[in-house]
mmCIF file of C-alpha atoms in Angstrom:
data_model
loop_
_atom_site.group_PDB
_atom_site.id
_atom_site.type_symbol
_atom_site.label_atom_id
_atom_site.label_comp_id
_atom_site.label_asym_id
_atom_site.label_seq_id
_atom_site.Cartn_x
_atom_site.Cartn_y
_atom_site.Cartn_z
ATOM 1 C CA MET Q 1 5.764 -3.396 18.983
ATOM 2 C CA CYS Q 2 2.328 -4.339 21.899
ATOM 3 C CA ASP Q 3 1.202 -8.047 20.499
ATOM 4 C CA GLY Q 4 -2.284 -6.141 19.824
ATOM 5 C CA CYS Q 5 -0.856 -3.556 18.223
ATOM 6 C CA GLU Q 6 0.957 -5.895 15.887
ATOM 7 C CA LYS Q 7 -1.759 -8.078 15.244
ATOM 8 C CA LYS Q 8 -4.445 -5.352 13.653
ATOM 9 C CA MET Q 9 -1.297 -4.371 11.799
ATOM 10 C CA GLU Q 10 -1.399 -8.022 10.537
ATOM 11 C CA GLN Q 11 -4.534 -7.580 9.466
ATOM 12 C CA GLY Q 12 -5.098 -8.814 5.989
ATOM 13 C CA PHE Q 13 -2.376 -10.383 5.297
ATOM 14 C CA SER Q 14 -2.569 -14.274 4.081
ATOM 15 C CA GLU Q 15 -1.243 -16.789 6.926
ATOM 16 C CA LYS Q 16 0.081 -19.406 4.576
ATOM 17 C CA GLU Q 17 3.133 -21.365 5.336
ATOM 18 C CA ALA Q 18 5.907 -21.212 2.847
ATOM 19 C CA ASP Q 19 9.043 -22.564 1.921
ATOM 20 C CA LEU Q 20 11.107 -19.862 3.529
ATOM 21 C CA SER Q 21 14.555 -21.645 2.536
ATOM 22 C CA ARG Q 22 13.845 -19.758 -1.359
ATOM 23 C CA LEU Q 23 15.091 -16.527 0.223
ATOM 24 C CA ASP Q 24 18.143 -17.433 0.949
ATOM 25 C CA PRO Q 25 19.259 -16.662 -2.706
ATOM 26 C CA VAL Q 26 17.674 -13.150 -2.835
ATOM 27 C CA PHE Q 27 19.501 -12.464 1.208
ATOM 28 C CA ARG Q 28 22.499 -13.295 -0.526
ATOM 29 C CA GLU Q 29 22.581 -11.075 -3.534
ATOM 30 C CA TYR Q 30 21.196 -8.102 -1.089
ATOM 31 C CA GLU Q 31 23.430 -7.845 1.799
ATOM 32 C CA GLY Q 32 24.413 -5.319 3.152
ATOM 33 C CA LYS Q 33 22.680 -2.974 0.804
ATOM 34 C CA ALA Q 34 20.743 -0.422 2.130
ATOM 35 C CA GLY Q 35 17.533 0.907 0.209
ATOM 36 C CA SER Q 36 16.837 -2.992 -1.243
ATOM 37 C CA VAL Q 37 13.554 -3.913 0.835
ATOM 38 C CA ILE Q 38 11.165 -2.590 -2.570
ATOM 39 C CA SER Q 39 13.588 -5.632 -5.051
ATOM 40 C CA ILE Q 40 13.714 -8.197 -2.401
ATOM 41 C CA LEU Q 41 9.733 -7.573 -1.423
ATOM 42 C CA GLN Q 42 9.858 -8.025 -5.873
ATOM 43 C CA LYS Q 43 12.271 -10.997 -5.623
ATOM 44 C CA ALA Q 44 10.269 -12.499 -2.653
ATOM 45 C CA GLN Q 45 7.043 -11.912 -4.958
ATOM 46 C CA ASP Q 46 8.479 -13.664 -8.327
ATOM 47 C CA LEU Q 47 8.975 -16.406 -5.512
ATOM 48 C CA TYR Q 48 6.120 -17.084 -4.481
ATOM 49 C CA GLY Q 49 3.037 -15.343 -6.603
ATOM 50 C CA TYR Q 50 2.388 -12.983 -3.922
ATOM 51 C CA LEU Q 51 3.606 -12.296 -0.480
ATOM 52 C CA SER Q 52 2.304 -14.081 2.613
ATOM 53 C CA LEU Q 53 2.731 -12.591 6.362
ATOM 54 C CA ASP Q 54 5.326 -15.198 6.422
ATOM 55 C CA VAL Q 55 7.561 -14.534 4.078
ATOM 56 C CA LEU Q 56 6.871 -10.153 5.196
ATOM 57 C CA ARG Q 57 7.860 -10.994 8.156
ATOM 58 C CA THR Q 58 10.902 -13.417 7.144
ATOM 59 C CA ILE Q 59 12.288 -10.173 5.027
ATOM 60 C CA ALA Q 60 12.149 -7.855 8.074
ATOM 61 C CA ASP Q 61 13.506 -9.800 10.342
ATOM 62 C CA ARG Q 62 16.486 -10.870 8.178
ATOM 63 C CA THR Q 63 16.873 -7.654 6.657
ATOM 64 C CA GLY Q 64 16.562 -5.483 9.691
ATOM 65 C CA VAL Q 65 13.554 -2.977 8.805
ATOM 66 C CA LYS Q 66 10.832 -3.222 11.198
ATOM 67 C CA ARG Q 67 7.927 -4.811 10.197
ATOM 68 C CA ALA Q 68 5.969 -2.175 10.227
ATOM 69 C CA LYS Q 69 7.959 -0.398 7.400
ATOM 70 C CA VAL Q 70 8.097 -4.067 5.785
ATOM 71 C CA TYR Q 71 4.722 -4.197 6.207
ATOM 72 C CA GLY Q 72 3.843 -0.321 4.858
ATOM 73 C CA ILE Q 73 5.605 -1.178 1.279
ATOM 74 C CA ALA Q 74 3.334 -4.021 0.474
ATOM 75 C CA THR Q 75 0.206 -2.096 1.195
ATOM 76 C CA PHE Q 76 1.259 0.967 -0.536
ATOM 77 C CA TYR Q 77 2.587 0.097 -4.235
ATOM 78 C CA THR Q 78 -0.309 -1.931 -6.486
ATOM 79 C CA GLN Q 79 2.529 -4.067 -7.161
ATOM 80 C CA PHE Q 80 2.270 -6.473 -4.438
ATOM 81 C CA ARG Q 81 -0.296 -8.891 -4.519
ATOM 82 C CA LEU Q 82 -0.943 -10.191 -0.439
ATOM 83 C CA LYS Q 83 -3.362 -12.679 -1.424
ATOM 84 C CA PRO Q 84 -2.537 -15.401 -4.091
ATOM 85 C CA VAL Q 85 -3.079 -14.985 -7.651
ATOM 86 C CA GLY Q 86 -5.111 -17.405 -10.041
ATOM 87 C CA ARG Q 87 -3.398 -19.164 -12.802
ATOM 88 C CA HIS Q 88 -4.407 -16.812 -14.679
ATOM 89 C CA ILE Q 89 -5.227 -13.079 -14.258
ATOM 90 C CA ILE Q 90 -7.864 -10.620 -15.407
ATOM 91 C CA LEU Q 91 -6.859 -7.477 -16.189
ATOM 92 C CA GLN Q 92 -10.470 -4.794 -16.800
ATOM 93 C CA CYS Q 93 -9.547 -1.992 -18.166
ATOM 94 C CA GLN Q 94 -12.159 1.150 -16.320
ATOM 95 C CA GLY Q 95 -10.432 3.867 -18.495
ATOM 96 C CA THR Q 96 -12.500 6.587 -20.159
ATOM 97 C CA ALA Q 97 -12.516 4.841 -24.199
ATOM 98 C CA CYS Q 98 -13.657 1.980 -22.295
ATOM 99 C CA HIS Q 99 -16.092 2.804 -19.881
ATOM 100 C CA VAL Q 100 -17.990 4.648 -22.764
ATOM 101 C CA ASN Q 101 -17.931 2.073 -25.186
ATOM 102 C CA GLY Q 102 -19.275 -0.680 -22.297
ATOM 103 C CA SER Q 103 -17.077 -1.971 -19.737
ATOM 104 C CA LYS Q 104 -18.658 -2.193 -17.083
ATOM 105 C CA ALA Q 105 -20.935 -4.200 -18.475
ATOM 106 C CA VAL Q 106 -18.219 -6.519 -19.387
ATOM 107 C CA SER Q 107 -17.284 -6.153 -16.035
ATOM 108 C CA SER Q 108 -20.447 -7.349 -14.215
ATOM 109 C CA ALA Q 109 -20.482 -10.491 -17.192
ATOM 110 C CA LEU Q 110 -17.248 -12.102 -15.786
ATOM 111 C CA CYS Q 111 -17.783 -10.955 -12.586
ATOM 112 C CA GLU Q 112 -21.289 -13.283 -12.619
ATOM 113 C CA GLU Q 113 -19.023 -15.596 -14.665
ATOM 114 C CA LEU Q 114 -16.302 -16.142 -12.502
ATOM 115 C CA GLY Q 115 -17.958 -15.883 -9.209
ATOM 116 C CA ILE Q 116 -16.077 -13.378 -8.038
ATOM 117 C CA SER Q 117 -15.479 -9.185 -7.494
ATOM 118 C CA PRO Q 118 -12.825 -7.528 -8.934
ATOM 119 C CA GLY Q 119 -9.612 -8.227 -6.272
ATOM 120 C CA ASP Q 120 -10.991 -11.454 -6.110
ATOM 121 C CA THR Q 121 -10.098 -15.135 -6.978
ATOM 122 C CA THR Q 122 -11.981 -17.701 -8.127
ATOM 123 C CA GLU Q 123 -11.851 -20.811 -5.607
ATOM 124 C CA ASP Q 124 -10.515 -23.650 -8.135
ATOM 125 C CA GLY Q 125 -7.726 -20.557 -8.324
ATOM 126 C CA MET Q 126 -8.131 -20.987 -11.904
ATOM 127 C CA PHE Q 127 -8.808 -16.910 -11.899
ATOM 128 C CA THR Q 128 -8.348 -13.952 -10.329
ATOM 129 C CA LEU Q 129 -10.085 -10.856 -11.852
ATOM 130 C CA GLU Q 130 -9.001 -7.101 -11.344
ATOM 131 C CA ASP Q 131 -9.204 -3.595 -12.370
ATOM 132 C CA VAL Q 132 -6.903 -1.403 -13.588
ATOM 133 C CA ALA Q 133 -7.048 2.235 -14.871
ATOM 134 C CA CYS Q 134 -5.956 2.152 -18.310
ATOM 135 C CA LEU Q 135 -4.070 -0.915 -20.785
ATOM 136 C CA GLY Q 136 -3.638 1.602 -23.118
ATOM 137 C CA CYS Q 137 -5.336 0.130 -25.737
ATOM 138 C CA CYS Q 138 -8.001 2.429 -26.152
ATOM 139 C CA SER Q 139 -8.774 1.483 -29.646
ATOM 140 C CA LEU Q 140 -10.213 -1.842 -28.607
ATOM 141 C CA ALA Q 141 -12.376 -0.760 -26.666
ATOM 142 C CA PRO Q 142 -13.551 -1.825 -24.143
ATOM 143 C CA VAL Q 143 -10.827 -4.709 -23.771
ATOM 144 C CA ILE Q 144 -9.455 -6.939 -21.156
ATOM 145 C CA MET Q 145 -6.542 -8.790 -20.813
ATOM 146 C CA ILE Q 146 -5.673 -12.073 -19.896
ATOM 147 C CA ASP Q 147 -2.165 -13.617 -18.863
ATOM 148 C CA GLY Q 148 -0.754 -10.390 -21.321
ATOM 149 C CA GLU Q 149 -3.061 -11.062 -24.103
ATOM 150 C CA ALA Q 150 -5.385 -8.319 -25.453
ATOM 151 C CA TYR Q 151 -8.919 -8.867 -25.947
ATOM 152 C CA GLY Q 152 -11.089 -6.440 -27.461
ATOM 153 C CA LYS Q 153 -14.038 -5.374 -29.018
ATOM 154 C CA LEU Q 154 -15.390 -6.747 -26.082
ATOM 155 C CA THR Q 155 -19.531 -7.656 -25.243
ATOM 156 C CA PRO Q 156 -21.006 -9.650 -22.026
ATOM 157 C CA ASP Q 157 -21.183 -12.529 -24.227
ATOM 158 C CA SER Q 158 -17.529 -12.690 -25.835
ATOM 159 C CA ALA Q 159 -15.964 -11.960 -22.920
ATOM 160 C CA ARG Q 160 -17.688 -15.396 -21.051
ATOM 161 C CA GLN Q 161 -16.901 -17.013 -24.030
ATOM 162 C CA ILE Q 162 -13.237 -16.118 -23.141
ATOM 163 C CA VAL Q 163 -13.544 -17.628 -19.952
ATOM 164 C CA ARG Q 164 -14.991 -20.212 -20.773
ATOM 165 C CA ASP Q 165 -12.405 -21.369 -23.511
ATOM 166 C CA ILE Q 166 -9.907 -21.264 -21.171
ATOM 167 C CA TYR Q 167 -11.547 -23.928 -18.511
ATOM 168 C CA LYS Q 168 -12.030 -25.642 -21.592
ATOM 169 C CA LYS Q 169 -8.173 -25.553 -22.796
ATOM 170 C CA GLU Q 170 -6.697 -26.124 -19.298
ATOM 171 C CA LYS Q 171 -9.836 -29.039 -18.677
ATOM 172 C CA GLU Q 172 -8.461 -30.918 -22.104
ATOM 173 C CA GLY Q 173 -4.777 -29.687 -20.995
ATOM 174 C CA ALA Q 174 -5.073 -32.033 -17.818
ATOM 175 C CA ASN Q 175 -6.781 -34.872 -19.316
ATOM 176 C CA HIS Q 176 -3.708 -35.297 -21.983
ATOM 177 C CA GLU Q 177 -1.527 -35.413 -19.317
ATOM 178 C CA ALA Q 178 -3.192 -38.531 -17.170
#
């Protein structure tokens, strides 16, 4: 593949270098197993929190699968993250029940409170905000989920307060460790 083509294909991936030796047990587990790229990508994401360009290149090189194919798999499936995520992931439901019950106002409040848009992570690395089609908690609409915990019947103010409470809790925990 030409250098220009590869550079264009690699746009949008994080360049952060990782300790690639952490992948060695994963490669040993899947050695000689055809069709294991998705499993390797999943385990790599579990190790690093997301898939950096460095990790993707290594997976391609070690499995013998073309980089373009590995990049294609990583960008096709929504389960894969290509940028670092925050310590807390906020999933904002955008399903029908949430939409008709005010999820747009809740989403706007969270974006304003955090200073980010859906798909982004706060500068301090505390929160990543993501829109999802449905959380399956329609009776709680509008609802968000943070680290697997659902928060429902939200208003813009209650959503802001949830985020503030998490910040406060994190700050108190940091003070106890010092």
